[in-house]
Amino acid sequence: MNTENYGRVPFIPAPTLRRHKVYEGGDDRFRSASRLQQALFREGRAWPIGRYKTARGTMRKMGNYLSAAAASEGANFISTEIAKLVRREVAYREDGALIDVSRLNCNMLSSHPAVFNFFGGLKLDLCLATETFRLIAPGFVREVTNVLFEHSPARQHPAYTGCRTAWDTFIRCTTVEQENGFIAIELKLSETLQEPAPTLRPRHDELSRLSGLYKDPDHPALRSNPLQQFWRQHLLAYAMILNGQATRGRFIVVAPKYNLNVQEAIAEYRRHLTNTANGVEFDSVTFDDVVRCIGHAGAKDLSDALYARYCCFDAVDGLI
């Protein structure tokens, strides 16, 4: 409960991190606590520890990694149904979709499995998806008709963004006004938003100016970390409207409330936006928000499982 009381995760002593094999010198406060959280979750279920390859090419045990045997049994996913869904989605992924299968199956801290854990159950039950997204996006969603993963409407197509930008999850829906709508989702777990940025293209600048989404569409902050990914994904959503693939859309960032790097970037991104959505509004929700909405939509077991895996830091608090 200390994390809830203080509104932030604790600094973890290095000996504690080493004892659970999750010490990484480059981790920030949230990533360090989250890595330990996942290791404790694994230990509590007696799943064997896995290894990962370091930058020097050596194999090292890491507490938030599952063994190959545990990974092959689908332990990284919160139900056997979602594990089966993941195998199917990976096999039939879109051409050009960037899915790191090793991270997906073995790394408990990766946002890859988190995407499927949060939204895979909604793919399997579109009625649940509809009720959940009516709560996440009130006044927007009438009915969810499909849930896609690692989706782009047209990778590298010059009429869109001309790049490989995609969304983690894509919700096709009809809106309350009976329009053809969508919700494009980017999910962050422990990312700092300082990851290497891709090459930007002239089409990004063109769409930025054309969209009317930004107070200053040429502002350099939009083109650099920590905002550039949000900018590219929002522009891709606008390009869907521009190309007639939908009438209305919403771009939503989903992230932990204690990941302050992401929460501060979201606040900064909002400051660049105009009051004109031009068919594509921007919003953000926390992991806790999504968990509550799934629970209120009637899937308490799924909600409880997600909370235990991603939102509850009681085990970490207990070590302090």
PDB file of N, CA and C in Angstrom, residues 166-215:
ATOM      1  N   ALA A 166       3.095   2.099 -36.804  1.00  0.00           N
ATOM      2  CA  ALA A 166       1.904   1.287 -36.558  1.00  0.00           C
ATOM      3  C   ALA A 166       1.451   1.544 -35.124  1.00  0.00           C
ATOM      4  N   TRP A 167       0.279   1.023 -34.801  1.00  0.00           N
ATOM      5  CA  TRP A 167      -0.237   1.099 -33.432  1.00  0.00           C
ATOM      6  C   TRP A 167      -0.197  -0.273 -32.796  1.00  0.00           C
ATOM      7  N   ASP A 168      -0.048  -0.310 -31.473  1.00  0.00           N
ATOM      8  CA  ASP A 168      -0.041  -1.591 -30.770  1.00  0.00           C
ATOM      9  C   ASP A 168      -1.378  -2.311 -30.926  1.00  0.00           C
ATOM     10  N   THR A 169      -2.457  -1.564 -30.749  1.00  0.00           N
ATOM     11  CA  THR A 169      -3.801  -2.126 -30.856  1.00  0.00           C
ATOM     12  C   THR A 169      -4.678  -1.167 -31.642  1.00  0.00           C
ATOM     13  N   PHE A 170      -5.569  -1.721 -32.432  1.00  0.00           N
ATOM     14  CA  PHE A 170      -6.462  -0.899 -33.247  1.00  0.00           C
ATOM     15  C   PHE A 170      -7.879  -1.430 -33.080  1.00  0.00           C
ATOM     16  N   ILE A 171      -8.766  -0.581 -32.627  1.00  0.00           N
ATOM     17  CA  ILE A 171     -10.142  -0.949 -32.352  1.00  0.00           C
ATOM     18  C   ILE A 171     -11.034  -0.395 -33.462  1.00  0.00           C
ATOM     19  N   ARG A 172     -11.644  -1.265 -34.238  1.00  0.00           N
ATOM     20  CA  ARG A 172     -12.640  -0.823 -35.219  1.00  0.00           C
ATOM     21  C   ARG A 172     -13.993  -0.730 -34.510  1.00  0.00           C
ATOM     22  N   CYS A 173     -14.724   0.330 -34.780  1.00  0.00           N
ATOM     23  CA  CYS A 173     -15.991   0.504 -34.090  1.00  0.00           C
ATOM     24  C   CYS A 173     -16.947   1.361 -34.908  1.00  0.00           C
ATOM     25  N   THR A 174     -18.214   1.299 -34.528  1.00  0.00           N
ATOM     26  CA  THR A 174     -19.160   2.311 -34.978  1.00  0.00           C
ATOM     27  C   THR A 174     -19.324   3.283 -33.821  1.00  0.00           C
ATOM     28  N   THR A 175     -19.449   4.558 -34.134  1.00  0.00           N
ATOM     29  CA  THR A 175     -19.577   5.571 -33.095  1.00  0.00           C
ATOM     30  C   THR A 175     -21.045   5.719 -32.687  1.00  0.00           C
ATOM     31  N   VAL A 176     -21.251   6.487 -31.642  1.00  0.00           N
ATOM     32  CA  VAL A 176     -22.619   6.702 -31.178  1.00  0.00           C
ATOM     33  C   VAL A 176     -23.454   7.419 -32.228  1.00  0.00           C
ATOM     34  N   GLU A 177     -22.799   8.123 -33.163  1.00  0.00           N
ATOM     35  CA  GLU A 177     -23.502   8.782 -34.264  1.00  0.00           C
ATOM     36  C   GLU A 177     -23.595   7.891 -35.498  1.00  0.00           C
ATOM     37  N   GLN A 178     -23.286   6.584 -35.310  1.00  0.00           N
ATOM     38  CA  GLN A 178     -23.346   5.596 -36.400  1.00  0.00           C
ATOM     39  C   GLN A 178     -22.311   5.867 -37.483  1.00  0.00           C
ATOM     40  N   GLU A 179     -21.188   6.473 -37.108  1.00  0.00           N
ATOM     41  CA  GLU A 179     -20.102   6.716 -38.050  1.00  0.00           C
ATOM     42  C   GLU A 179     -19.132   5.525 -38.043  1.00  0.00           C
ATOM     43  N   ASN A 180     -18.320   5.453 -39.098  1.00  0.00           N
ATOM     44  CA  ASN A 180     -17.237   4.470 -39.177  1.00  0.00           C
ATOM     45  C   ASN A 180     -16.068   5.014 -38.366  1.00  0.00           C
ATOM     46  N   GLY A 181     -15.823   4.425 -37.206  1.00  0.00           N
ATOM     47  CA  GLY A 181     -14.814   4.979 -36.308  1.00  0.00           C
ATOM     48  C   GLY A 181     -13.735   3.994 -35.928  1.00  0.00           C
ATOM     49  N   PHE A 182     -12.744   4.502 -35.191  1.00  0.00           N
ATOM     50  CA  PHE A 182     -11.658   3.648 -34.697  1.00  0.00           C
ATOM     51  C   PHE A 182     -11.026   4.280 -33.468  1.00  0.00           C
ATOM     52  N   ILE A 183     -10.365   3.431 -32.687  1.00  0.00           N
ATOM     53  CA  ILE A 183      -9.501   3.885 -31.598  1.00  0.00           C
ATOM     54  C   ILE A 183      -8.141   3.246 -31.820  1.00  0.00           C
ATOM     55  N   ALA A 184      -7.123   4.076 -32.015  1.00  0.00           N
ATOM     56  CA  ALA A 184      -5.750   3.610 -32.197  1.00  0.00           C
ATOM     57  C   ALA A 184      -5.027   3.736 -30.862  1.00  0.00           C
ATOM     58  N   ILE A 185      -4.365   2.663 -30.428  1.00  0.00           N
ATOM     59  CA  ILE A 185      -3.783   2.619 -29.086  1.00  0.00           C
ATOM     60  C   ILE A 185      -2.289   2.358 -29.134  1.00  0.00           C
ATOM     61  N   GLU A 186      -1.552   3.164 -28.384  1.00  0.00           N
ATOM     62  CA  GLU A 186      -0.140   2.904 -28.110  1.00  0.00           C
ATOM     63  C   GLU A 186      -0.024   2.603 -26.623  1.00  0.00           C
ATOM     64  N   LEU A 187       0.533   1.434 -26.290  1.00  0.00           N
ATOM     65  CA  LEU A 187       0.696   1.039 -24.892  1.00  0.00           C
ATOM     66  C   LEU A 187       2.161   1.112 -24.500  1.00  0.00           C
ATOM     67  N   LYS A 188       2.407   1.765 -23.374  1.00  0.00           N
ATOM     68  CA  LYS A 188       3.748   1.839 -22.796  1.00  0.00           C
ATOM     69  C   LYS A 188       3.728   1.165 -21.437  1.00  0.00           C
ATOM     70  N   LEU A 189       4.822   0.438 -21.116  1.00  0.00           N
ATOM     71  CA  LEU A 189       4.924  -0.167 -19.799  1.00  0.00           C
ATOM     72  C   LEU A 189       6.056   0.525 -19.024  1.00  0.00           C
ATOM     73  N   SER A 190       7.284   0.145 -19.305  1.00  0.00           N
ATOM     74  CA  SER A 190       8.408   0.743 -18.560  1.00  0.00           C
ATOM     75  C   SER A 190       9.278   1.632 -19.439  1.00  0.00           C
ATOM     76  N   GLU A 191       8.826   1.918 -20.662  1.00  0.00           N
ATOM     77  CA  GLU A 191       9.622   2.722 -21.588  1.00  0.00           C
ATOM     78  C   GLU A 191       9.877   4.128 -21.022  1.00  0.00           C
ATOM     79  N   THR A 192      11.005   4.694 -21.420  1.00  0.00           N
ATOM     80  CA  THR A 192      11.351   6.061 -21.024  1.00  0.00           C
ATOM     81  C   THR A 192      11.044   7.074 -22.115  1.00  0.00           C
ATOM     82  N   LEU A 193      10.695   6.588 -23.310  1.00  0.00           N
ATOM     83  CA  LEU A 193      10.455   7.417 -24.503  1.00  0.00           C
ATOM     84  C   LEU A 193      11.734   8.083 -25.001  1.00  0.00           C
ATOM     85  N   GLN A 194      12.858   7.477 -24.673  1.00  0.00           N
ATOM     86  CA  GLN A 194      14.148   7.959 -25.184  1.00  0.00           C
ATOM     87  C   GLN A 194      14.777   6.931 -26.123  1.00  0.00           C
ATOM     88  N   GLU A 195      13.952   6.007 -26.586  1.00  0.00           N
ATOM     89  CA  GLU A 195      14.451   4.985 -27.506  1.00  0.00           C
ATOM     90  C   GLU A 195      14.857   5.626 -28.835  1.00  0.00           C
ATOM     91  N   PRO A 196      15.740   4.995 -29.602  1.00  0.00           N
ATOM     92  CA  PRO A 196      16.177   5.577 -30.881  1.00  0.00           C
ATOM     93  C   PRO A 196      14.990   5.895 -31.789  1.00  0.00           C
ATOM     94  N   ALA A 197      15.004   7.095 -32.343  1.00  0.00           N
ATOM     95  CA  ALA A 197      13.893   7.538 -33.199  1.00  0.00           C
ATOM     96  C   ALA A 197      14.165   7.144 -34.651  1.00  0.00           C
ATOM     97  N   PRO A 198      13.114   6.805 -35.401  1.00  0.00           N
ATOM     98  CA  PRO A 198      13.296   6.474 -36.822  1.00  0.00           C
ATOM     99  C   PRO A 198      13.509   7.733 -37.652  1.00  0.00           C
ATOM    100  N   THR A 199      13.865   7.531 -38.899  1.00  0.00           N
ATOM    101  CA  THR A 199      14.038   8.659 -39.818  1.00  0.00           C
ATOM    102  C   THR A 199      12.685   9.256 -40.150  1.00  0.00           C
ATOM    103  N   LEU A 200      12.576  10.563 -40.015  1.00  0.00           N
ATOM    104  CA  LEU A 200      11.324  11.249 -40.350  1.00  0.00           C
ATOM    105  C   LEU A 200      11.317  11.587 -41.836  1.00  0.00           C
ATOM    106  N   ARG A 201      10.136  11.744 -42.374  1.00  0.00           N
ATOM    107  CA  ARG A 201       9.964  11.972 -43.810  1.00  0.00           C
ATOM    108  C   ARG A 201       9.229  13.280 -44.070  1.00  0.00           C
ATOM    109  N   PRO A 202       9.409  13.845 -45.266  1.00  0.00           N
ATOM    110  CA  PRO A 202       8.689  15.079 -45.599  1.00  0.00           C
ATOM    111  C   PRO A 202       7.181  14.951 -45.440  1.00  0.00           C
ATOM    112  N   ARG A 203       6.656  13.746 -45.614  1.00  0.00           N
ATOM    113  CA  ARG A 203       5.216  13.542 -45.479  1.00  0.00           C
ATOM    114  C   ARG A 203       4.744  13.844 -44.056  1.00  0.00           C
ATOM    115  N   HIS A 204       5.587  13.585 -43.054  1.00  0.00           N
ATOM    116  CA  HIS A 204       5.227  13.924 -41.679  1.00  0.00           C
ATOM    117  C   HIS A 204       4.998  15.426 -41.549  1.00  0.00           C
ATOM    118  N   ASP A 205       5.911  16.214 -42.112  1.00  0.00           N
ATOM    119  CA  ASP A 205       5.771  17.670 -42.051  1.00  0.00           C
ATOM    120  C   ASP A 205       4.500  18.119 -42.776  1.00  0.00           C
ATOM    121  N   GLU A 206       4.254  17.515 -43.922  1.00  0.00           N
ATOM    122  CA  GLU A 206       3.078  17.888 -44.714  1.00  0.00           C
ATOM    123  C   GLU A 206       1.786  17.609 -43.944  1.00  0.00           C
ATOM    124  N   LEU A 207       1.691  16.415 -43.361  1.00  0.00           N
ATOM    125  CA  LEU A 207       0.498  16.066 -42.602  1.00  0.00           C
ATOM    126  C   LEU A 207       0.351  16.920 -41.347  1.00  0.00           C
ATOM    127  N   SER A 208       1.477  17.223 -40.712  1.00  0.00           N
ATOM    128  CA  SER A 208       1.438  18.045 -39.505  1.00  0.00           C
ATOM    129  C   SER A 208       0.805  19.409 -39.784  1.00  0.00           C
ATOM    130  N   ARG A 209       1.180  19.994 -40.921  1.00  0.00           N
ATOM    131  CA  ARG A 209       0.629  21.300 -41.289  1.00  0.00           C
ATOM    132  C   ARG A 209      -0.817  21.192 -41.758  1.00  0.00           C
ATOM    133  N   LEU A 210      -1.111  20.105 -42.461  1.00  0.00           N
ATOM    134  CA  LEU A 210      -2.437  19.932 -43.043  1.00  0.00           C
ATOM    135  C   LEU A 210      -3.490  19.581 -41.993  1.00  0.00           C
ATOM    136  N   SER A 211      -3.088  18.898 -40.938  1.00  0.00           N
ATOM    137  CA  SER A 211      -4.035  18.326 -39.989  1.00  0.00           C
ATOM    138  C   SER A 211      -4.774  19.359 -39.154  1.00  0.00           C
ATOM    139  N   GLY A 212      -4.121  20.461 -38.855  1.00  0.00           N
ATOM    140  CA  GLY A 212      -4.722  21.433 -37.944  1.00  0.00           C
ATOM    141  C   GLY A 212      -4.711  20.986 -36.498  1.00  0.00           C
ATOM    142  N   LEU A 213      -3.958  19.927 -36.189  1.00  0.00           N
ATOM    143  CA  LEU A 213      -3.928  19.384 -34.836  1.00  0.00           C
ATOM    144  C   LEU A 213      -3.024  20.182 -33.897  1.00  0.00           C
ATOM    145  N   TYR A 214      -2.059  20.941 -34.465  1.00  0.00           N
ATOM    146  CA  TYR A 214      -0.990  21.513 -33.650  1.00  0.00           C
ATOM    147  C   TYR A 214      -0.961  23.035 -33.691  1.00  0.00           C
ATOM    148  N   LYS A 215      -0.669  23.614 -32.544  1.00  0.00           N
ATOM    149  CA  LYS A 215      -0.525  25.068 -32.465  1.00  0.00           C
ATOM    150  C   LYS A 215       0.609  25.529 -33.367  1.00  0.00           C
TER     151      LYS A 215
END
